[in-house]
Amino acid sequence: MSGDNRFVVVANRLPVDLHTAPDGTRTWSPSPGGLVAALSPVLENQQGCWVGWPGVSDEAPEPFRTDAGVLLHPVRLTEADFEGFYEGFSNASLWPLYHDLIVTPVYHREWWAAYRDVNLRFAQEVAEVAAEGATVWVQDYQLQLVPGILRQLRPDLRIGFFLHIPFPSPDLYRQLPWREEIIRGLMGADLIGFHLESNARNFLDLCAVTEGLTVEGTAGTRRIDAHVVTHDGHRVAVGAFPISIDPGSLGEGEEGGVDKLRAELGNPETVILGVDRLDYTKGILQRLLAFEELLESEALDPASTVLMQVATPSRERIEQYQMARSQVEEAVGRINGTFGAMGRPVVHYLHQSLPKNELRTYYEAADVMLVTPFKDGMNLVAKEYVACHGDGSGALVLSEFAGAAVELREANLCNPFDLESIKRAILTAVQGLSTTPDVMKDRMLAMHRQVAEYDVNRWADAFLTSLEETR
Ligand code: GDG
C-alpha cells in the first residue's frame, strides 16, 4: 500500500507544539525551526509530508495540513515507548556514545527492544504515506533503523539519512552491543550524510572493521564527493554535508533592544554570552569555571564584565542532565556570591527557553560569545551569533570539538578540556576587541560571509540533489 506523498521527512519530533488555553482547549500549531524552514519549500512544492512524534505521550492528533500545505503525520508513542526509546536508548545509550563517552553510556536490552519497536512503527507509518518512488529523508540518531526497515517494506523508495550529531571512532563504537544492527539499519539508505568528513570516515572505518566493507571509490556528484560502499548488493553513498542556519529565522531585532538590554545589565563594558540546551556535552560548567578563575586572578573585572548564560531546559528526567544542571547552578551561585554585589550579579543565568527574536537581541548585545562544547555535531548557536554580527562587531570563542570549527576558522578556538585554553581564548577575545579592533572585525566579517553564503537552504539542497543523483 502506498500514499500520495512524493517527499517525506521523518524525524523523531514533529514540528508542532501543543497549546492549552486557560479554559482547557487544546490546539496544535506548527513550530518554526531551522530544519522546517529549510525543508518547507521542498515540502510545499512536492506535496510533502512530515512524519514524527507530536511531543506528548499517549496521544496523537489526526494528521493535519499546515497553512503552507505541508501534511503533518503524527506517530503515537506511549509513556513506556518514550522512556525506553527516547530517554533510554536514544539519550542515555547513543547520545553519550556518539559524543565520545563524555559520560558513560548505559546499555539496557529493554531500551534496545523499545528502540527497535519504535523504529519499526515509524518505518511502517512512512511506508503508508509515501507515494510510489517517493523520496524519504530520515533524520538523526533516534531513527537509525528506519532506512533498513523501509528498504524491506518499500524497495521503490529513494531513502536519505542525515545524522545531526557526531559519529565516533570505531574504537569507541565497537562497545555498542547492537552495532551490527545499527549499521545494517543505516545501510538501507541510498545516501548517508554527516556534518563532517571526519564523521563519514569514522563510519566507513567502522564498516570496514565490523563488516569488512571497503570503499569502492567516490561518486562525484554535482555537489559533493561521496564515498561509495556496497552492502548486501545495495550501493550506498556516504558524504559530508555541514548543516547551517536560516539567517531569516532569527527575526528582526527589536528597535533599541540592545541598548535596553545592556542598560538592564548595568551598562557593563563587556557582555559575554552563552546559549545552550542544558546538556553535559555543551561545556557550560567548564566555561563558568574559566570565567571564575579569570575573575579570581583579576584578569577580568566584575565591575565592568557580565556573563549571560541562557540554558534551555532539556531531557530533564535523565539523571546525567539533572547532575549537569546542579553543577552549573552551584557554580553560578558561587560566582555571584563571591564576585557580585546586591542587585548586580556577575553571571545572569536563565533556565528558560526564550523567543527567537529575544535571542537575537542577546546575540547582538554580546561582545563575546562562548561556545565551548566538549563535542558537538555542528553547533548552530555559533553560526547564529556570527549571522547577527554582519557589521563585524563581536568575537566568537569556539571549541575545537564543535563541528562548526571546521568552517569558522577565524574564531578564537579553544580546547574545552583545558581550562587554561578556555581562559586564554576568552581573554584574547575580550582584549582583542579593544587592542586590535580591525583584526577582530576582519575575522568576524570573514565568518559572516561564510554563514551568509552557505545557509541551511544550501545544505538541504546539496543533500537532496546528491540523493537524487544516486537514482
Ligand atoms: C543538534 C546537534 C547540530 C537554544 N536556546 C533557545 C533556542 N535555542 C536554539 C538555538 C539553536 C538550537 O536551539 C540549538 O542548536 P545547536 O546546533 O546549538 O545544538 P543541538 O540542540 O544540540 O542540535 C548540533 C544540530 O543538531 C543541527 O544539526 O548543530 O551539533 O547537537 O538554533 O538558537 N531557541 C529559542 N529559545 C531558546 O532559549 N527560541
Short mmCIF file of C-alpha atoms and ligand atoms in Angstrom, two decimals:
data_model
loop_
_atom_site.label_atom_id
_atom_site.label_comp_id
_atom_site.label_asym_id
_atom_site.label_seq_id
_atom_site.Cartn_x
_atom_site.Cartn_y
_atom_site.Cartn_z
CA MET A 1 0.00 0.00 0.00
CA SER A 2 1.32 3.47 -0.73
CA GLY A 3 0.13 7.02 -0.12
CA ASP A 4 0.42 10.02 -2.37
CA ASN A 5 3.27 11.98 -0.80
CA ARG A 6 6.21 12.47 -3.15
CA PHE A 7 8.54 13.75 -0.43
CA VAL A 8 8.50 12.54 3.17
CA VAL A 9 10.60 13.79 6.05
CA VAL A 10 10.73 11.55 9.09
CA ALA A 11 12.13 12.86 12.35
CA ASN A 12 11.69 11.92 15.98
CA ARG A 13 9.83 15.16 16.59
CA LEU A 14 7.05 16.62 14.52
CA PRO A 15 7.42 20.40 14.13
CA VAL A 16 4.31 21.15 16.23
CA ASP A 17 3.60 22.42 19.71
CA LEU A 18 0.56 21.74 21.84
CA HIS A 19 -1.06 24.85 23.35
CA THR A 20 -3.56 24.59 26.17
CA ALA A 21 -5.79 27.65 26.66
CA PRO A 22 -6.88 28.72 30.17
CA ASP A 23 -10.28 27.10 29.51
CA GLY A 24 -8.51 23.81 28.74
CA THR A 25 -8.99 23.97 24.96
CA ARG A 26 -6.00 22.41 23.24
CA THR A 27 -4.66 23.27 19.82
CA TRP A 28 -1.67 22.02 17.85
CA SER A 29 0.30 24.60 15.97
CA PRO A 30 3.32 24.25 13.70
CA SER A 31 6.54 25.28 15.45
CA PRO A 32 9.19 27.09 13.48
CA GLY A 33 12.73 25.70 13.43
CA GLY A 34 15.77 25.63 11.17
CA LEU A 35 15.00 22.26 9.67
CA VAL A 36 11.35 23.09 9.00
CA ALA A 37 12.31 26.39 7.42
CA ALA A 38 14.88 24.70 5.18
CA LEU A 39 12.60 21.91 4.12
CA SER A 40 9.38 23.90 3.80
CA PRO A 41 9.92 24.91 0.17
CA VAL A 42 10.54 21.30 -0.87
CA LEU A 43 7.72 20.03 1.33
CA GLU A 44 5.34 22.62 -0.08
CA ASN A 45 6.31 22.11 -3.72
CA GLN A 46 6.13 18.36 -3.66
CA GLN A 47 3.00 17.60 -1.63
CA GLY A 48 5.32 16.88 1.24
CA CYS A 49 4.59 15.07 4.44
CA TRP A 50 6.39 15.12 7.79
CA VAL A 51 6.15 12.04 9.99
CA GLY A 52 7.07 12.36 13.67
CA TRP A 53 6.09 12.28 17.31
CA PRO A 54 3.97 15.27 18.37
CA GLY A 55 5.77 15.71 21.72
CA VAL A 56 3.05 14.43 24.05
CA SER A 57 2.85 10.81 25.18
CA ASP A 58 -0.14 8.55 24.74
CA GLU A 59 -1.93 10.68 22.21
CA ALA A 60 -1.64 11.90 18.68
CA PRO A 61 -3.86 14.30 16.79
CA GLU A 62 -5.22 13.26 13.38
CA PRO A 63 -2.86 14.15 10.50
CA PHE A 64 -3.36 17.80 9.53
CA ARG A 65 -2.06 20.30 6.99
CA THR A 66 -0.18 23.44 7.89
CA ASP A 67 -1.26 26.73 6.30
CA ALA A 68 1.56 26.21 3.79
CA GLY A 69 0.08 22.87 2.77
CA VAL A 70 2.54 20.51 4.47
CA LEU A 71 0.90 17.35 5.81
CA LEU A 72 1.91 16.60 9.39
CA HIS A 73 1.52 12.95 10.24
CA PRO A 74 1.81 12.18 13.98
CA VAL A 75 3.20 8.93 15.35
CA ARG A 76 1.75 7.96 18.73
CA LEU A 77 4.21 6.97 21.44
CA THR A 78 3.20 5.64 24.83
CA GLU A 79 4.90 6.79 28.02
CA ALA A 80 6.77 3.47 28.09
CA ASP A 81 7.94 3.95 24.46
CA PHE A 82 9.14 7.41 25.36
CA GLU A 83 11.10 6.15 28.33
CA GLY A 84 12.75 3.19 26.59
CA PHE A 85 13.22 4.51 23.07
CA TYR A 86 13.81 8.21 23.67
CA GLU A 87 15.10 8.83 27.19
CA GLY A 88 16.74 5.42 27.44
CA PHE A 89 18.33 4.14 24.24
CA SER A 90 18.48 7.41 22.27
CA ASN A 91 19.63 9.70 25.05
CA ALA A 92 21.30 7.56 27.71
CA SER A 93 22.95 4.99 25.37
CA LEU A 94 23.51 6.56 21.93
CA TRP A 95 23.92 10.24 22.84
CA PRO A 96 26.90 9.75 25.21
CA LEU A 97 28.45 7.10 22.94
CA TYR A 98 28.26 9.38 19.89
CA HIS A 99 29.72 12.27 21.92
CA ASP A 100 32.87 10.32 22.73
CA LEU A 101 31.77 8.99 26.15
CA ILE A 102 31.71 12.36 27.94
CA VAL A 103 29.53 10.46 30.37
CA THR A 104 29.34 6.67 30.48
CA PRO A 105 26.63 5.23 28.22
CA VAL A 106 24.21 2.76 29.76
CA TYR A 107 23.16 -0.20 27.62
CA HIS A 108 19.90 -1.93 28.60
CA ARG A 109 18.40 -4.69 26.48
CA GLU A 110 14.87 -3.46 27.17
CA TRP A 111 15.78 0.03 25.88
CA TRP A 112 17.15 -1.55 22.71
CA ALA A 113 13.92 -3.54 22.29
CA ALA A 114 11.92 -0.30 22.62
CA TYR A 115 14.20 1.45 20.10
CA ARG A 116 13.72 -1.37 17.57
CA ASP A 117 9.99 -1.40 18.11
CA VAL A 118 9.54 2.37 17.76
CA ASN A 119 11.79 2.48 14.67
CA LEU A 120 9.62 -0.24 13.13
CA ARG A 121 6.49 1.81 13.77
CA PHE A 122 8.00 4.98 12.27
CA ALA A 123 9.03 2.99 9.20
CA GLN A 124 5.56 1.48 8.85
CA GLU A 125 3.95 4.92 9.01
CA VAL A 126 6.29 6.21 6.32
CA ALA A 127 5.63 3.15 4.16
CA GLU A 128 1.92 4.00 4.29
CA VAL A 129 2.13 7.67 3.39
CA ALA A 130 4.89 7.63 0.75
CA ALA A 131 3.94 7.58 -2.93
CA GLU A 132 5.45 5.09 -5.37
CA GLY A 133 9.10 6.05 -5.94
CA ALA A 134 8.92 8.88 -3.38
CA THR A 135 11.94 10.45 -1.72
CA VAL A 136 12.20 9.89 2.03
CA TRP A 137 14.60 11.81 4.24
CA VAL A 138 15.21 10.21 7.65
CA GLN A 139 16.64 12.45 10.37
CA ASP A 140 19.03 11.64 13.17
CA TYR A 141 20.19 9.11 15.71
CA GLN A 142 16.78 8.22 17.10
CA LEU A 143 15.77 6.63 13.77
CA GLN A 144 18.84 4.77 12.53
CA LEU A 145 16.95 1.53 11.89
CA VAL A 146 14.29 3.21 9.74
CA PRO A 147 16.24 3.18 6.43
CA GLY A 148 16.86 -0.59 6.65
CA ILE A 149 13.28 -1.48 7.60
CA LEU A 150 11.89 0.89 4.98
CA ARG A 151 14.00 -0.62 2.22
CA GLN A 152 12.50 -4.02 3.01
CA LEU A 153 8.95 -2.69 3.16
CA ARG A 154 9.26 -0.34 0.16
CA PRO A 155 12.21 -1.06 -2.14
CA ASP A 156 10.82 1.52 -4.59
CA LEU A 157 11.67 4.46 -2.31
CA ARG A 158 14.72 6.72 -2.53
CA ILE A 159 15.99 6.95 1.05
CA GLY A 160 18.34 9.53 2.55
CA PHE A 161 19.60 9.60 6.13
CA PHE A 162 21.24 12.52 7.92
CA LEU A 163 22.97 12.31 11.30
CA HIS A 164 22.84 15.59 13.25
CA ILE A 165 25.33 14.53 15.92
CA PRO A 166 28.95 13.37 15.59
CA PHE A 167 29.87 9.82 14.67
CA PRO A 168 32.58 8.46 16.99
CA SER A 169 35.68 6.50 16.15
CA PRO A 170 35.23 2.72 15.61
CA ASP A 171 37.32 2.01 18.72
CA LEU A 172 34.55 3.56 20.80
CA TYR A 173 31.64 2.42 18.66
CA ARG A 174 32.56 -1.22 18.90
CA GLN A 175 31.38 -1.30 22.52
CA LEU A 176 27.75 -0.91 21.41
CA PRO A 177 26.13 -4.35 21.78
CA TRP A 178 23.92 -3.75 18.72
CA ARG A 179 26.49 -2.14 16.43
CA GLU A 180 25.84 -4.52 13.50
CA GLU A 181 22.10 -3.93 13.64
CA ILE A 182 22.59 -0.15 13.54
CA ILE A 183 25.00 -0.37 10.61
CA ARG A 184 22.53 -2.58 8.74
CA GLY A 185 19.76 -0.09 9.53
CA LEU A 186 21.74 2.84 8.15
CA MET A 187 22.84 0.88 5.10
CA GLY A 188 19.23 0.74 3.94
CA ALA A 189 19.70 4.34 2.82
CA ASP A 190 20.89 5.38 -0.65
CA LEU A 191 22.77 8.33 0.84
CA ILE A 192 24.04 8.75 4.41
CA GLY A 193 25.01 12.30 5.34
CA PHE A 194 27.18 13.53 8.20
CA HIS A 195 28.21 17.07 9.14
CA LEU A 196 31.91 16.44 8.63
CA GLU A 197 34.21 14.36 6.50
CA SER A 198 35.80 13.03 9.75
CA ASN A 199 32.40 11.66 10.86
CA ALA A 200 31.91 9.95 7.49
CA ARG A 201 35.42 8.49 7.80
CA ASN A 202 34.68 7.11 11.27
CA PHE A 203 31.54 5.44 9.95
CA LEU A 204 33.32 3.93 6.95
CA ASP A 205 36.18 2.71 9.17
CA LEU A 206 33.64 1.06 11.43
CA CYS A 207 32.01 -0.66 8.46
CA ALA A 208 35.46 -1.89 7.44
CA VAL A 209 36.24 -3.25 10.91
CA THR A 210 32.91 -4.90 11.68
CA GLU A 211 31.55 -5.81 8.23
CA GLY A 212 34.68 -5.97 6.12
CA LEU A 213 33.25 -3.34 3.76
CA THR A 214 35.66 -1.31 1.70
CA VAL A 215 35.12 1.96 -0.06
CA GLU A 216 34.87 1.34 -3.78
CA GLY A 217 35.55 4.87 -4.83
CA THR A 218 33.91 8.21 -4.87
CA ALA A 219 30.69 9.05 -6.61
CA GLY A 220 31.44 12.52 -7.90
CA THR A 221 28.01 14.00 -7.60
CA ARG A 222 27.50 17.57 -8.67
CA ARG A 223 27.61 18.82 -5.10
CA ILE A 224 30.00 16.60 -3.17
CA ASP A 225 32.36 13.71 -3.45
CA ALA A 226 30.52 10.89 -1.74
CA HIS A 227 32.24 7.63 -0.86
CA VAL A 228 30.53 4.54 -2.20
CA VAL A 229 30.21 1.18 -0.46
CA THR A 230 28.11 -1.84 -1.34
CA HIS A 231 26.20 -3.59 1.42
CA ASP A 232 24.16 -6.72 0.62
CA GLY A 233 24.26 -5.83 -3.06
CA HIS A 234 22.94 -2.30 -2.41
CA ARG A 235 25.09 0.73 -3.27
CA VAL A 236 25.26 3.36 -0.54
CA ALA A 237 26.82 6.82 -0.87
CA VAL A 238 28.33 8.37 2.25
CA GLY A 239 29.26 12.04 2.41
CA ALA A 240 29.66 15.23 4.44
CA PHE A 241 27.02 17.98 4.39
CA PRO A 242 27.69 20.59 7.08
CA ILE A 243 24.35 21.98 8.26
CA SER A 244 23.80 25.70 8.61
CA ILE A 245 21.15 28.17 9.70
CA ASP A 246 18.37 30.21 8.18
CA PRO A 247 19.55 33.74 9.00
CA GLY A 248 15.98 34.98 8.46
CA SER A 249 14.55 32.73 11.18
CA LEU A 250 16.12 34.88 13.91
CA GLY A 251 13.58 37.59 13.18
CA GLU A 252 14.09 41.33 13.36
CA GLY A 253 15.97 42.71 16.33
CA GLU A 254 13.79 44.97 18.46
CA GLU A 255 14.50 48.68 17.81
CA GLY A 256 16.73 49.91 20.65
CA GLY A 257 16.67 46.40 22.15
CA VAL A 258 20.44 46.10 22.52
CA ASP A 259 20.77 49.40 24.40
CA LYS A 260 17.86 48.45 26.62
CA LEU A 261 19.36 45.06 27.44
CA ARG A 262 22.79 46.49 28.15
CA ALA A 263 21.21 49.12 30.40
CA GLU A 264 19.37 46.37 32.28
CA LEU A 265 22.71 44.68 32.81
CA GLY A 266 24.11 47.91 34.30
CA ASN A 267 25.89 49.10 31.14
CA PRO A 268 28.98 46.93 31.57
CA GLU A 269 31.96 47.40 29.28
CA THR A 270 31.96 43.76 28.24
CA VAL A 271 28.99 41.44 27.79
CA ILE A 272 29.84 37.77 27.40
CA LEU A 273 27.13 35.29 26.34
CA GLY A 274 26.46 31.55 26.36
CA VAL A 275 23.32 29.97 24.84
CA ASP A 276 22.87 26.20 25.00
CA ARG A 277 20.43 23.44 25.69
CA LEU A 278 21.39 22.43 29.22
CA ASP A 279 23.38 19.38 28.10
CA TYR A 280 26.58 17.97 29.57
CA THR A 281 28.16 17.93 26.11
CA LYS A 282 27.97 21.73 25.85
CA GLY A 283 30.72 22.50 28.40
CA ILE A 284 28.68 25.11 30.32
CA LEU A 285 30.29 24.31 33.68
CA GLN A 286 33.80 24.48 32.22
CA ARG A 287 33.18 27.91 30.77
CA LEU A 288 31.84 29.12 34.13
CA LEU A 289 34.94 27.76 35.87
CA ALA A 290 37.18 29.52 33.36
CA PHE A 291 35.26 32.77 33.89
CA GLU A 292 35.52 32.34 37.67
CA GLU A 293 39.30 31.89 37.50
CA LEU A 294 39.62 35.00 35.33
CA LEU A 295 37.72 36.97 37.98
CA GLU A 296 39.83 35.44 40.77
CA SER A 297 43.08 36.40 39.07
CA GLU A 298 41.65 39.87 38.32
CA ALA A 299 42.25 39.36 34.62
CA LEU A 300 38.56 40.29 34.28
CA ASP A 301 36.91 42.95 36.42
CA PRO A 302 33.49 42.03 37.84
CA ALA A 303 32.59 45.71 37.95
CA SER A 304 32.77 46.01 34.17
CA THR A 305 32.10 42.48 32.87
CA VAL A 306 28.98 40.34 32.88
CA LEU A 307 28.32 36.84 31.64
CA MET A 308 24.80 36.00 30.44
CA GLN A 309 24.07 32.29 30.27
CA VAL A 310 20.85 31.02 28.74
CA ALA A 311 20.49 27.30 29.44
CA THR A 312 17.37 25.91 27.81
CA PRO A 313 15.71 23.07 29.76
CA SER A 314 16.45 19.72 28.12
CA ARG A 315 15.89 15.99 28.86
CA GLU A 316 15.17 16.84 32.44
CA ARG A 317 14.25 13.37 33.65
CA ILE A 318 17.64 11.86 32.78
CA GLU A 319 19.98 11.67 35.75
CA GLN A 320 23.08 12.99 33.95
CA TYR A 321 21.13 16.07 32.88
CA GLN A 322 19.96 16.69 36.44
CA MET A 323 23.56 16.46 37.62
CA ALA A 324 24.77 18.82 34.92
CA ARG A 325 22.11 21.33 35.94
CA SER A 326 23.01 21.17 39.65
CA GLN A 327 26.69 21.69 38.89
CA VAL A 328 26.01 24.66 36.62
CA GLU A 329 23.64 26.28 39.11
CA GLU A 330 26.03 25.71 42.00
CA ALA A 331 28.80 27.42 40.05
CA VAL A 332 26.53 30.36 39.11
CA GLY A 333 25.60 30.80 42.78
CA ARG A 334 29.20 30.58 43.94
CA ILE A 335 30.49 33.08 41.38
CA ASN A 336 27.73 35.59 42.14
CA GLY A 337 28.20 35.05 45.87
CA THR A 338 31.89 35.84 45.60
CA PHE A 339 32.08 38.49 42.89
CA GLY A 340 28.61 40.04 42.67
CA ALA A 341 27.03 42.84 44.65
CA MET A 342 23.43 43.32 45.74
CA GLY A 343 21.37 43.97 42.61
CA ARG A 344 24.44 43.42 40.46
CA PRO A 345 25.19 39.78 39.68
CA VAL A 346 28.21 38.96 37.50
CA VAL A 347 26.52 35.95 35.95
CA HIS A 348 22.96 36.42 34.69
CA TYR A 349 21.53 32.95 34.35
CA LEU A 350 18.25 31.79 32.78
CA HIS A 351 17.00 28.22 32.75
CA GLN A 352 14.27 29.01 30.22
CA SER A 353 13.53 28.88 26.55
CA LEU A 354 13.33 32.37 25.04
CA PRO A 355 11.52 33.58 21.93
CA LYS A 356 13.84 33.64 18.89
CA ASN A 357 13.76 37.43 18.45
CA GLU A 358 14.79 37.92 22.08
CA LEU A 359 17.68 35.56 21.48
CA ARG A 360 18.63 37.74 18.54
CA THR A 361 18.88 40.79 20.83
CA TYR A 362 21.12 38.78 23.16
CA TYR A 363 23.38 37.75 20.28
CA GLU A 364 23.56 41.34 19.04
CA ALA A 365 24.30 42.68 22.52
CA ALA A 366 27.11 40.22 23.25
CA ASP A 367 30.69 41.39 22.75
CA VAL A 368 31.98 37.86 23.19
CA MET A 369 30.09 34.63 22.52
CA LEU A 370 31.22 31.46 24.31
CA VAL A 371 30.57 28.18 22.51
CA THR A 372 32.63 25.56 24.34
CA PRO A 373 31.18 22.07 23.82
CA PHE A 374 33.31 19.01 24.55
CA LYS A 375 31.83 17.58 21.39
CA ASP A 376 29.14 18.87 19.03
CA GLY A 377 27.93 17.71 15.64
CA MET A 378 27.88 21.27 14.31
CA ASN A 379 26.57 23.88 16.81
CA LEU A 380 24.10 26.28 15.27
CA VAL A 381 24.40 28.80 18.11
CA ALA A 382 27.90 29.72 16.90
CA LYS A 383 26.56 30.32 13.38
CA GLU A 384 23.56 32.29 14.66
CA TYR A 385 25.86 34.61 16.63
CA VAL A 386 28.02 35.20 13.58
CA ALA A 387 24.92 35.82 11.45
CA CYS A 388 23.86 38.60 13.88
CA HIS A 389 27.21 40.40 13.53
CA GLY A 390 27.23 41.41 9.88
CA ASP A 391 28.79 44.72 10.93
CA GLY A 392 31.93 42.86 12.03
CA SER A 393 31.40 43.56 15.74
CA GLY A 394 31.91 40.95 18.45
CA ALA A 395 34.11 37.92 18.91
CA LEU A 396 33.47 34.19 19.00
CA VAL A 397 35.21 31.78 21.38
CA LEU A 398 34.69 28.35 19.85
CA SER A 399 35.60 24.82 20.90
CA GLU A 400 37.87 22.88 18.55
CA PHE A 401 35.49 19.97 19.10
CA ALA A 402 32.42 21.66 17.63
CA GLY A 403 31.76 20.73 14.00
CA ALA A 404 31.41 24.47 13.33
CA ALA A 405 35.15 24.91 13.99
CA VAL A 406 35.87 23.37 10.57
CA GLU A 407 34.18 26.30 8.81
CA LEU A 408 34.63 29.08 11.38
CA ARG A 409 38.43 29.07 11.39
CA GLU A 410 38.64 32.76 12.30
CA ALA A 411 37.07 32.18 15.72
CA ASN A 412 39.12 32.20 18.94
CA LEU A 413 39.48 28.44 19.10
CA CYS A 414 39.95 26.64 22.41
CA ASN A 415 40.27 23.17 23.88
CA PRO A 416 37.32 22.83 26.30
CA PHE A 417 39.12 20.12 28.27
CA ASP A 418 41.83 22.63 29.15
CA LEU A 419 40.68 25.45 31.44
CA GLU A 420 43.81 27.47 30.60
CA SER A 421 42.95 27.24 26.92
CA ILE A 422 39.37 28.48 27.51
CA LYS A 423 40.72 31.32 29.68
CA ARG A 424 43.26 32.30 27.04
CA ALA A 425 40.62 32.33 24.32
CA ILE A 426 38.24 34.47 26.42
CA LEU A 427 40.97 36.97 27.33
CA THR A 428 42.30 37.16 23.78
CA ALA A 429 38.77 37.87 22.56
CA VAL A 430 37.99 40.49 25.24
CA GLN A 431 41.33 42.25 24.86
CA GLY A 432 41.42 41.92 21.07
CA LEU A 433 38.19 43.92 20.78
CA SER A 434 39.91 46.95 22.27
CA THR A 435 43.55 46.47 21.21
CA THR A 436 43.16 45.14 17.64
CA PRO A 437 39.60 46.04 16.60
CA ASP A 438 40.40 45.99 12.87
CA VAL A 439 41.77 42.46 13.01
CA MET A 440 38.78 41.29 15.04
CA LYS A 441 36.41 42.95 12.59
CA ASP A 442 38.03 41.28 9.59
CA ARG A 443 37.77 37.93 11.29
CA MET A 444 34.08 38.35 12.13
CA LEU A 445 33.30 39.56 8.62
CA ALA A 446 35.05 36.54 7.10
CA MET A 447 32.94 34.23 9.27
CA HIS A 448 29.80 36.19 8.45
CA ARG A 449 30.40 35.76 4.72
CA GLN A 450 30.78 32.01 5.22
CA VAL A 451 27.49 31.69 7.15
CA ALA A 452 25.57 34.06 4.86
CA GLU A 453 26.67 32.16 1.78
CA TYR A 454 26.33 28.59 2.98
CA ASP A 455 22.93 28.75 4.69
CA VAL A 456 20.54 25.95 5.59
CA ASN A 457 18.90 26.06 2.15
CA ARG A 458 22.24 25.30 0.54
CA TRP A 459 22.63 22.40 2.96
CA ALA A 460 19.21 20.89 2.20
CA ASP A 461 19.69 21.47 -1.50
CA ALA A 462 23.13 19.82 -1.51
CA PHE A 463 21.83 16.76 0.30
CA LEU A 464 18.66 16.35 -1.75
CA THR A 465 20.45 16.91 -5.06
CA SER A 466 23.03 14.30 -4.12
CA LEU A 467 20.24 11.93 -3.08
CA GLU A 468 18.50 12.36 -6.45
CA GLU A 469 21.80 11.69 -8.19
CA THR A 470 22.02 8.26 -6.56
CA ARG A 471 18.97 7.19 -8.58
C1 GDG B 1 21.84 19.14 17.35
C2 GDG B 1 23.34 18.83 17.42
C3 GDG B 1 23.71 20.35 15.47
C4 GDG B 1 18.68 27.45 22.16
N1 GDG B 1 18.13 28.08 23.21
C5 GDG B 1 17.00 28.65 22.75
C6 GDG B 1 16.86 28.36 21.39
N2 GDG B 1 17.90 27.62 21.06
C7 GDG B 1 18.16 27.14 19.69
C8 GDG B 1 19.39 27.79 19.12
C9 GDG B 1 19.78 26.81 18.02
C10 GDG B 1 19.30 25.48 18.59
O1 GDG B 1 18.40 25.77 19.66
C11 GDG B 1 20.43 24.66 19.17
O2 GDG B 1 21.15 24.10 18.12
P1 GDG B 1 22.64 23.55 18.31
O3 GDG B 1 23.14 23.21 16.97
O4 GDG B 1 23.42 24.60 19.00
O5 GDG B 1 22.55 22.30 19.30
P2 GDG B 1 21.62 20.97 19.47
O6 GDG B 1 20.29 21.32 20.02
O7 GDG B 1 22.42 20.06 20.35
O8 GDG B 1 21.44 20.35 18.00
C12 GDG B 1 24.15 20.02 16.91
C13 GDG B 1 22.20 20.49 15.38
O9 GDG B 1 21.54 19.34 15.94
C14 GDG B 1 21.75 20.63 13.93
O10 GDG B 1 22.18 19.57 13.13
O11 GDG B 1 24.30 21.58 15.11
O12 GDG B 1 25.53 19.69 16.91
O13 GDG B 1 23.72 18.51 18.76
O14 GDG B 1 19.09 27.07 16.84
O15 GDG B 1 19.06 29.07 18.66
N3 GDG B 1 15.85 28.80 20.62
C15 GDG B 1 14.90 29.57 21.24
N4 GDG B 1 14.96 29.87 22.57
C16 GDG B 1 15.99 29.45 23.36
O16 GDG B 1 16.03 29.75 24.57
N5 GDG B 1 13.88 30.03 20.52
#
